[in-house]
Amino acid sequence: MAKFSIFSNDTSRRIAEADSVAVIGLGRFGSALALELMSGGTEVLGIDVDEELVQSLNGELTQVVRADSTRVEALNQLAIDEFDRVVVAIGGDISASILTCSVLLSMNIPVIWAKAVDDRHGQILEQLGVHHVIYPEKDMGRRVAHLVRGAALDYIEVAPGYALVKAPAPARIQGVALGDTNIRRSHGITIAAYQHGDQAWTNADNTTVLEAGDTILVVGPTRDAEAFAQLR
């Protein structure tokens, strides 16, 4: 499974041919992302300069190597240019993050995701041409703020100003078909799915009748979705 040498070109090429992602930087964010990808059936090549981090993921990823991602020679030996998707999860060394992204862009990687530790870091990555810049700490802070603010059980911002909110089904829409509640017109939201107890989630439609204790997924403008989640 795991390899601890950068001379693993053949294995890397095999991974690149599958449903795969290369994750560079195996700290808390990078390792969590890599392990989640693996759990979903995506093969992962993990790269880090820290031998201890590499050893800790031995057998957990498809392949894990110790290499300096700022060196184009090292990435060439790992056949990174064969990957369609690469995530740069380096957070502790901004210079290494920027240099790594620069090298990947020079290799014409189709899709690059990169972690930014702050707005300035993110601005530099965007100016370089990184396709997707993410702010894990900032995004999590905003998400938790929405959860703390109201009664939502979970919150995902689909796009600025538009969200998916998980919430208890309010009493006023229980026991009647959703098509008869007129909630889309009155509240500006749509109930996309529901869960009854521990049963599997089910898509909602106009004939769905919610019961006490049901959990729903509300989709709509953020303010409207959060306001609906406050209803009892």
PDB file of C-alpha atoms in Angstrom:
ATOM      1  CA  MET A   1       0.000   0.000   0.000  1.00  0.00           C
ATOM      2  CA  ALA A   2       2.005   2.982   1.247  1.00  0.00           C
ATOM      3  CA  LYS A   3       5.387   3.859  -0.200  1.00  0.00           C
ATOM      4  CA  PHE A   4       8.047   5.983   1.432  1.00  0.00           C
ATOM      5  CA  SER A   5      10.177   6.822  -1.559  1.00  0.00           C
ATOM      6  CA  ILE A   6       9.639   9.459  -4.207  1.00  0.00           C
ATOM      7  CA  PHE A   7      10.717   6.900  -6.791  1.00  0.00           C
ATOM      8  CA  SER A   8       7.230   5.489  -7.264  1.00  0.00           C
ATOM      9  CA  ASN A   9       6.352   6.672 -10.738  1.00  0.00           C
ATOM     10  CA  ASP A  10       4.589   3.511 -11.910  1.00  0.00           C
ATOM     11  CA  THR A  11       2.344   3.295  -8.859  1.00  0.00           C
ATOM     12  CA  SER A  12       1.469   6.990  -9.102  1.00  0.00           C
ATOM     13  CA  ARG A  13       0.564   6.620 -12.764  1.00  0.00           C
ATOM     14  CA  ARG A  14      -1.741   3.702 -11.914  1.00  0.00           C
ATOM     15  CA  ILE A  15      -3.480   5.804  -9.270  1.00  0.00           C
ATOM     16  CA  ALA A  16      -3.801   8.734 -11.656  1.00  0.00           C
ATOM     17  CA  GLU A  17      -5.634   6.513 -14.141  1.00  0.00           C
ATOM     18  CA  ALA A  18      -8.323   5.703 -11.569  1.00  0.00           C
ATOM     19  CA  ASP A  19     -10.853   7.921  -9.788  1.00  0.00           C
ATOM     20  CA  SER A  20      -8.102   9.657  -7.865  1.00  0.00           C
ATOM     21  CA  VAL A  21      -6.826  12.807  -6.202  1.00  0.00           C
ATOM     22  CA  ALA A  22      -3.365  13.865  -5.107  1.00  0.00           C
ATOM     23  CA  VAL A  23      -3.325  15.598  -1.714  1.00  0.00           C
ATOM     24  CA  ILE A  24      -0.229  17.641  -0.894  1.00  0.00           C
ATOM     25  CA  GLY A  25       0.113  18.497   2.784  1.00  0.00           C
ATOM     26  CA  LEU A  26      -1.060  15.904   5.304  1.00  0.00           C
ATOM     27  CA  GLY A  27      -1.718  17.982   8.396  1.00  0.00           C
ATOM     28  CA  ARG A  28      -5.095  17.892  10.141  1.00  0.00           C
ATOM     29  CA  PHE A  29      -7.010  19.314   7.201  1.00  0.00           C
ATOM     30  CA  GLY A  30      -5.133  17.432   4.491  1.00  0.00           C
ATOM     31  CA  SER A  31      -5.257  14.070   6.245  1.00  0.00           C
ATOM     32  CA  ALA A  32      -8.962  14.440   7.087  1.00  0.00           C
ATOM     33  CA  LEU A  33      -9.698  15.317   3.461  1.00  0.00           C
ATOM     34  CA  ALA A  34      -7.595  12.429   2.148  1.00  0.00           C
ATOM     35  CA  LEU A  35      -9.207   9.886   4.485  1.00  0.00           C
ATOM     36  CA  GLU A  36     -12.702  11.111   3.587  1.00  0.00           C
ATOM     37  CA  LEU A  37     -11.895  10.742  -0.110  1.00  0.00           C
ATOM     38  CA  MET A  38     -10.678   7.205   0.543  1.00  0.00           C
ATOM     39  CA  SER A  39     -13.868   6.344   2.448  1.00  0.00           C
ATOM     40  CA  GLY A  40     -15.851   7.447  -0.594  1.00  0.00           C
ATOM     41  CA  GLY A  41     -13.938   5.141  -2.932  1.00  0.00           C
ATOM     42  CA  THR A  42     -11.502   7.690  -4.391  1.00  0.00           C
ATOM     43  CA  GLU A  43      -7.869   6.630  -4.588  1.00  0.00           C
ATOM     44  CA  VAL A  44      -5.488   9.092  -2.945  1.00  0.00           C
ATOM     45  CA  LEU A  45      -1.815   9.869  -3.377  1.00  0.00           C
ATOM     46  CA  GLY A  46      -0.704  11.699  -0.231  1.00  0.00           C
ATOM     47  CA  ILE A  47       2.460  13.827  -0.168  1.00  0.00           C
ATOM     48  CA  ASP A  48       4.205  15.591   2.707  1.00  0.00           C
ATOM     49  CA  VAL A  49       7.739  16.553   3.704  1.00  0.00           C
ATOM     50  CA  ASP A  50       7.178  15.379   7.283  1.00  0.00           C
ATOM     51  CA  GLU A  51       8.240  11.747   7.727  1.00  0.00           C
ATOM     52  CA  GLU A  52       6.115  11.379  10.866  1.00  0.00           C
ATOM     53  CA  LEU A  53       2.939  12.443   9.067  1.00  0.00           C
ATOM     54  CA  VAL A  54       3.738  10.114   6.177  1.00  0.00           C
ATOM     55  CA  GLN A  55       4.312   7.202   8.555  1.00  0.00           C
ATOM     56  CA  SER A  56       1.065   7.936  10.411  1.00  0.00           C
ATOM     57  CA  LEU A  57      -0.928   7.387   7.214  1.00  0.00           C
ATOM     58  CA  ASN A  58       0.852   4.178   6.287  1.00  0.00           C
ATOM     59  CA  GLY A  59      -1.803   1.803   4.951  1.00  0.00           C
ATOM     60  CA  GLU A  60      -4.561   4.409   5.191  1.00  0.00           C
ATOM     61  CA  LEU A  61      -4.110   5.940   1.730  1.00  0.00           C
ATOM     62  CA  THR A  62      -3.572   4.266  -1.633  1.00  0.00           C
ATOM     63  CA  GLN A  63      -0.036   5.646  -1.652  1.00  0.00           C
ATOM     64  CA  VAL A  64       1.726   8.066   0.668  1.00  0.00           C
ATOM     65  CA  VAL A  65       5.183   9.520   0.060  1.00  0.00           C
ATOM     66  CA  ARG A  66       7.657  11.881   1.623  1.00  0.00           C
ATOM     67  CA  ALA A  67       8.652  14.492  -0.935  1.00  0.00           C
ATOM     68  CA  ASP A  68       9.301  18.198  -1.343  1.00  0.00           C
ATOM     69  CA  SER A  69       6.355  19.474  -3.384  1.00  0.00           C
ATOM     70  CA  THR A  70       8.129  22.731  -4.227  1.00  0.00           C
ATOM     71  CA  ARG A  71      10.552  20.787  -6.450  1.00  0.00           C
ATOM     72  CA  VAL A  72       9.256  20.060  -9.920  1.00  0.00           C
ATOM     73  CA  GLU A  73      11.620  17.075 -10.177  1.00  0.00           C
ATOM     74  CA  ALA A  74       9.958  15.411  -7.177  1.00  0.00           C
ATOM     75  CA  LEU A  75       6.467  15.949  -8.570  1.00  0.00           C
ATOM     76  CA  ASN A  76       7.521  14.658 -11.976  1.00  0.00           C
ATOM     77  CA  GLN A  77       8.832  11.467 -10.366  1.00  0.00           C
ATOM     78  CA  LEU A  78       5.420  11.063  -8.751  1.00  0.00           C
ATOM     79  CA  ALA A  79       3.654  11.555 -12.110  1.00  0.00           C
ATOM     80  CA  ILE A  80       1.576  14.414 -10.719  1.00  0.00           C
ATOM     81  CA  ASP A  81       1.062  15.663 -14.258  1.00  0.00           C
ATOM     82  CA  GLU A  82      -1.095  12.548 -14.812  1.00  0.00           C
ATOM     83  CA  PHE A  83      -3.614  13.669 -12.171  1.00  0.00           C
ATOM     84  CA  ASP A  84      -6.699  15.680 -13.096  1.00  0.00           C
ATOM     85  CA  ARG A  85      -7.249  16.895  -9.526  1.00  0.00           C
ATOM     86  CA  VAL A  86      -4.712  18.008  -6.951  1.00  0.00           C
ATOM     87  CA  VAL A  87      -5.376  19.510  -3.519  1.00  0.00           C
ATOM     88  CA  VAL A  88      -2.698  21.678  -1.897  1.00  0.00           C
ATOM     89  CA  ALA A  89      -3.513  21.457   1.798  1.00  0.00           C
ATOM     90  CA  ILE A  90      -0.313  23.094   3.061  1.00  0.00           C
ATOM     91  CA  GLY A  91      -1.148  25.575   5.806  1.00  0.00           C
ATOM     92  CA  GLY A  92       1.865  25.965   8.060  1.00  0.00           C
ATOM     93  CA  ASP A  93       4.261  27.184   5.373  1.00  0.00           C
ATOM     94  CA  ILE A  94       2.706  29.805   3.113  1.00  0.00           C
ATOM     95  CA  SER A  95       5.805  30.027   0.920  1.00  0.00           C
ATOM     96  CA  ALA A  96       5.718  26.269   0.305  1.00  0.00           C
ATOM     97  CA  SER A  97       2.009  26.495  -0.522  1.00  0.00           C
ATOM     98  CA  ILE A  98       2.564  29.266  -3.064  1.00  0.00           C
ATOM     99  CA  LEU A  99       5.600  27.586  -4.639  1.00  0.00           C
ATOM    100  CA  THR A 100       3.789  24.251  -4.856  1.00  0.00           C
ATOM    101  CA  CYS A 101       0.801  25.847  -6.577  1.00  0.00           C
ATOM    102  CA  SER A 102       3.130  27.643  -8.981  1.00  0.00           C
ATOM    103  CA  VAL A 103       4.812  24.359  -9.912  1.00  0.00           C
ATOM    104  CA  LEU A 104       1.462  22.597 -10.368  1.00  0.00           C
ATOM    105  CA  LEU A 105       0.180  25.387 -12.602  1.00  0.00           C
ATOM    106  CA  SER A 106       3.317  25.125 -14.735  1.00  0.00           C
ATOM    107  CA  MET A 107       2.487  21.425 -15.139  1.00  0.00           C
ATOM    108  CA  ASN A 108      -0.978  22.353 -16.448  1.00  0.00           C
ATOM    109  CA  ILE A 109      -2.908  20.378 -13.846  1.00  0.00           C
ATOM    110  CA  PRO A 110      -6.574  20.669 -14.936  1.00  0.00           C
ATOM    111  CA  VAL A 111      -8.055  21.342 -11.477  1.00  0.00           C
ATOM    112  CA  ILE A 112      -6.157  22.622  -8.437  1.00  0.00           C
ATOM    113  CA  TRP A 113      -7.718  23.186  -5.032  1.00  0.00           C
ATOM    114  CA  ALA A 114      -5.627  25.052  -2.476  1.00  0.00           C
ATOM    115  CA  LYS A 115      -6.065  25.876   1.181  1.00  0.00           C
ATOM    116  CA  ALA A 116      -5.546  29.500   2.207  1.00  0.00           C
ATOM    117  CA  VAL A 117      -4.823  30.442   5.807  1.00  0.00           C
ATOM    118  CA  ASP A 118      -5.942  34.054   5.399  1.00  0.00           C
ATOM    119  CA  ASP A 119      -7.260  36.521   2.830  1.00  0.00           C
ATOM    120  CA  ARG A 120      -3.801  37.674   1.745  1.00  0.00           C
ATOM    121  CA  HIS A 121      -2.653  34.110   1.137  1.00  0.00           C
ATOM    122  CA  GLY A 122      -5.835  33.413  -0.778  1.00  0.00           C
ATOM    123  CA  GLN A 123      -5.437  36.528  -2.906  1.00  0.00           C
ATOM    124  CA  ILE A 124      -1.959  35.429  -3.964  1.00  0.00           C
ATOM    125  CA  LEU A 125      -3.235  31.959  -4.860  1.00  0.00           C
ATOM    126  CA  GLU A 126      -6.045  33.457  -6.922  1.00  0.00           C
ATOM    127  CA  GLN A 127      -3.606  35.790  -8.700  1.00  0.00           C
ATOM    128  CA  LEU A 128      -1.464  32.784  -9.555  1.00  0.00           C
ATOM    129  CA  GLY A 129      -4.472  31.203 -11.226  1.00  0.00           C
ATOM    130  CA  VAL A 130      -5.407  28.477  -8.726  1.00  0.00           C
ATOM    131  CA  HIS A 131      -8.828  27.195  -9.749  1.00  0.00           C
ATOM    132  CA  HIS A 132     -10.388  26.799  -6.299  1.00  0.00           C
ATOM    133  CA  VAL A 133      -9.147  28.590  -3.165  1.00  0.00           C
ATOM    134  CA  ILE A 134     -10.675  27.379   0.097  1.00  0.00           C
ATOM    135  CA  TYR A 135     -10.618  28.835   3.613  1.00  0.00           C
ATOM    136  CA  PRO A 136     -11.358  25.916   5.982  1.00  0.00           C
ATOM    137  CA  GLU A 137     -11.090  27.847   9.252  1.00  0.00           C
ATOM    138  CA  LYS A 138     -12.953  30.888   7.935  1.00  0.00           C
ATOM    139  CA  ASP A 139     -15.680  28.791   6.319  1.00  0.00           C
ATOM    140  CA  MET A 140     -16.127  26.667   9.442  1.00  0.00           C
ATOM    141  CA  GLY A 141     -16.370  29.790  11.589  1.00  0.00           C
ATOM    142  CA  ARG A 142     -19.127  31.171   9.376  1.00  0.00           C
ATOM    143  CA  ARG A 143     -20.956  27.833   9.369  1.00  0.00           C
ATOM    144  CA  VAL A 144     -20.845  27.525  13.165  1.00  0.00           C
ATOM    145  CA  ALA A 145     -22.052  31.123  13.487  1.00  0.00           C
ATOM    146  CA  HIS A 146     -25.193  30.194  11.558  1.00  0.00           C
ATOM    147  CA  LEU A 147     -25.726  27.169  13.801  1.00  0.00           C
ATOM    148  CA  VAL A 148     -25.210  29.187  16.976  1.00  0.00           C
ATOM    149  CA  ARG A 149     -27.566  31.925  15.739  1.00  0.00           C
ATOM    150  CA  GLY A 150     -30.660  29.767  15.459  1.00  0.00           C
ATOM    151  CA  ALA A 151     -32.285  26.387  15.623  1.00  0.00           C
ATOM    152  CA  ALA A 152     -30.653  24.855  12.550  1.00  0.00           C
ATOM    153  CA  LEU A 153     -29.198  21.394  13.085  1.00  0.00           C
ATOM    154  CA  ASP A 154     -26.765  21.844  10.202  1.00  0.00           C
ATOM    155  CA  TYR A 155     -26.021  24.485   7.598  1.00  0.00           C
ATOM    156  CA  ILE A 156     -24.354  24.462   4.193  1.00  0.00           C
ATOM    157  CA  GLU A 157     -23.882  27.581   2.103  1.00  0.00           C
ATOM    158  CA  VAL A 158     -24.485  26.458  -1.465  1.00  0.00           C
ATOM    159  CA  ALA A 159     -23.554  29.891  -2.840  1.00  0.00           C
ATOM    160  CA  PRO A 160     -23.366  33.388  -1.369  1.00  0.00           C
ATOM    161  CA  GLY A 161     -26.841  34.191  -0.102  1.00  0.00           C
ATOM    162  CA  TYR A 162     -28.240  30.695  -0.745  1.00  0.00           C
ATOM    163  CA  ALA A 163     -28.178  27.820   1.715  1.00  0.00           C
ATOM    164  CA  LEU A 164     -29.324  24.345   2.642  1.00  0.00           C
ATOM    165  CA  VAL A 165     -30.452  24.082   6.249  1.00  0.00           C
ATOM    166  CA  LYS A 166     -31.219  20.973   8.277  1.00  0.00           C
ATOM    167  CA  ALA A 167     -33.932  21.627  10.873  1.00  0.00           C
ATOM    168  CA  PRO A 168     -36.820  20.074  12.812  1.00  0.00           C
ATOM    169  CA  ALA A 169     -40.141  20.107  10.936  1.00  0.00           C
ATOM    170  CA  PRO A 170     -42.221  22.964  12.427  1.00  0.00           C
ATOM    171  CA  ALA A 171     -45.597  22.018  13.876  1.00  0.00           C
ATOM    172  CA  ARG A 172     -47.513  24.324  11.523  1.00  0.00           C
ATOM    173  CA  ILE A 173     -46.709  22.156   8.480  1.00  0.00           C
ATOM    174  CA  GLN A 174     -47.177  18.761  10.132  1.00  0.00           C
ATOM    175  CA  GLY A 175     -50.100  16.539   9.209  1.00  0.00           C
ATOM    176  CA  VAL A 176     -50.821  18.200   5.866  1.00  0.00           C
ATOM    177  CA  ALA A 177     -49.480  17.583   2.379  1.00  0.00           C
ATOM    178  CA  LEU A 178     -46.633  19.986   1.553  1.00  0.00           C
ATOM    179  CA  GLY A 179     -48.401  20.983  -1.649  1.00  0.00           C
ATOM    180  CA  ASP A 180     -51.210  22.436   0.478  1.00  0.00           C
ATOM    181  CA  THR A 181     -48.967  24.469   2.793  1.00  0.00           C
ATOM    182  CA  ASN A 182     -48.027  27.156   0.264  1.00  0.00           C
ATOM    183  CA  ILE A 183     -44.641  27.501   2.009  1.00  0.00           C
ATOM    184  CA  ARG A 184     -42.739  28.344  -1.165  1.00  0.00           C
ATOM    185  CA  ARG A 185     -44.843  31.458  -1.683  1.00  0.00           C
ATOM    186  CA  SER A 186     -45.212  32.399   1.982  1.00  0.00           C
ATOM    187  CA  HIS A 187     -41.639  31.681   3.137  1.00  0.00           C
ATOM    188  CA  GLY A 188     -39.572  31.640  -0.062  1.00  0.00           C
ATOM    189  CA  ILE A 189     -38.118  28.188   0.608  1.00  0.00           C
ATOM    190  CA  THR A 190     -38.418  24.602  -0.608  1.00  0.00           C
ATOM    191  CA  ILE A 191     -38.357  21.457   1.518  1.00  0.00           C
ATOM    192  CA  ALA A 192     -36.128  19.134  -0.471  1.00  0.00           C
ATOM    193  CA  ALA A 193     -36.058  16.043   1.746  1.00  0.00           C
ATOM    194  CA  TYR A 194     -37.146  14.693   5.114  1.00  0.00           C
ATOM    195  CA  GLN A 195     -36.202  12.021   7.628  1.00  0.00           C
ATOM    196  CA  HIS A 196     -38.568  10.251   9.981  1.00  0.00           C
ATOM    197  CA  GLY A 197     -36.776   9.031  13.088  1.00  0.00           C
ATOM    198  CA  ASP A 198     -33.788   6.890  12.154  1.00  0.00           C
ATOM    199  CA  GLN A 199     -35.150   6.004   8.730  1.00  0.00           C
ATOM    200  CA  ALA A 200     -33.339   6.885   5.520  1.00  0.00           C
ATOM    201  CA  TRP A 201     -33.704  10.357   4.033  1.00  0.00           C
ATOM    202  CA  THR A 202     -36.485  10.614   1.451  1.00  0.00           C
ATOM    203  CA  ASN A 203     -37.031  13.209  -1.280  1.00  0.00           C
ATOM    204  CA  ALA A 204     -40.010  15.427  -0.501  1.00  0.00           C
ATOM    205  CA  ASP A 205     -42.772  16.304  -2.985  1.00  0.00           C
ATOM    206  CA  ASN A 206     -46.193  17.926  -2.893  1.00  0.00           C
ATOM    207  CA  THR A 207     -47.784  14.767  -1.449  1.00  0.00           C
ATOM    208  CA  THR A 208     -45.326  14.463   1.463  1.00  0.00           C
ATOM    209  CA  VAL A 209     -46.951  14.680   4.883  1.00  0.00           C
ATOM    210  CA  LEU A 210     -44.570  15.481   7.722  1.00  0.00           C
ATOM    211  CA  GLU A 211     -45.016  14.229  11.281  1.00  0.00           C
ATOM    212  CA  ALA A 212     -43.853  15.371  14.696  1.00  0.00           C
ATOM    213  CA  GLY A 213     -40.169  14.588  15.175  1.00  0.00           C
ATOM    214  CA  ASP A 214     -39.346  14.655  11.458  1.00  0.00           C
ATOM    215  CA  THR A 215     -36.197  16.389  10.277  1.00  0.00           C
ATOM    216  CA  ILE A 216     -36.193  18.367   7.043  1.00  0.00           C
ATOM    217  CA  LEU A 217     -33.732  19.867   4.556  1.00  0.00           C
ATOM    218  CA  VAL A 218     -34.739  23.412   3.700  1.00  0.00           C
ATOM    219  CA  VAL A 219     -33.334  25.045   0.545  1.00  0.00           C
ATOM    220  CA  GLY A 220     -33.557  28.729  -0.296  1.00  0.00           C
ATOM    221  CA  PRO A 221     -32.133  32.212   0.268  1.00  0.00           C
ATOM    222  CA  THR A 222     -30.057  32.116   3.450  1.00  0.00           C
ATOM    223  CA  ARG A 223     -32.204  34.528   5.466  1.00  0.00           C
ATOM    224  CA  ASP A 224     -35.429  32.779   4.444  1.00  0.00           C
ATOM    225  CA  ALA A 225     -34.061  29.291   5.116  1.00  0.00           C
ATOM    226  CA  GLU A 226     -32.749  30.292   8.546  1.00  0.00           C
ATOM    227  CA  ALA A 227     -35.990  32.069   9.421  1.00  0.00           C
ATOM    228  CA  PHE A 228     -37.972  28.964   8.504  1.00  0.00           C
ATOM    229  CA  ALA A 229     -35.676  26.837  10.677  1.00  0.00           C
ATOM    230  CA  GLN A 230     -36.674  29.024  13.634  1.00  0.00           C
ATOM    231  CA  LEU A 231     -40.348  28.133  13.315  1.00  0.00           C
ATOM    232  CA  ARG A 232     -41.865  25.781  15.827  1.00  0.00           C
TER     233      ARG A 232
END
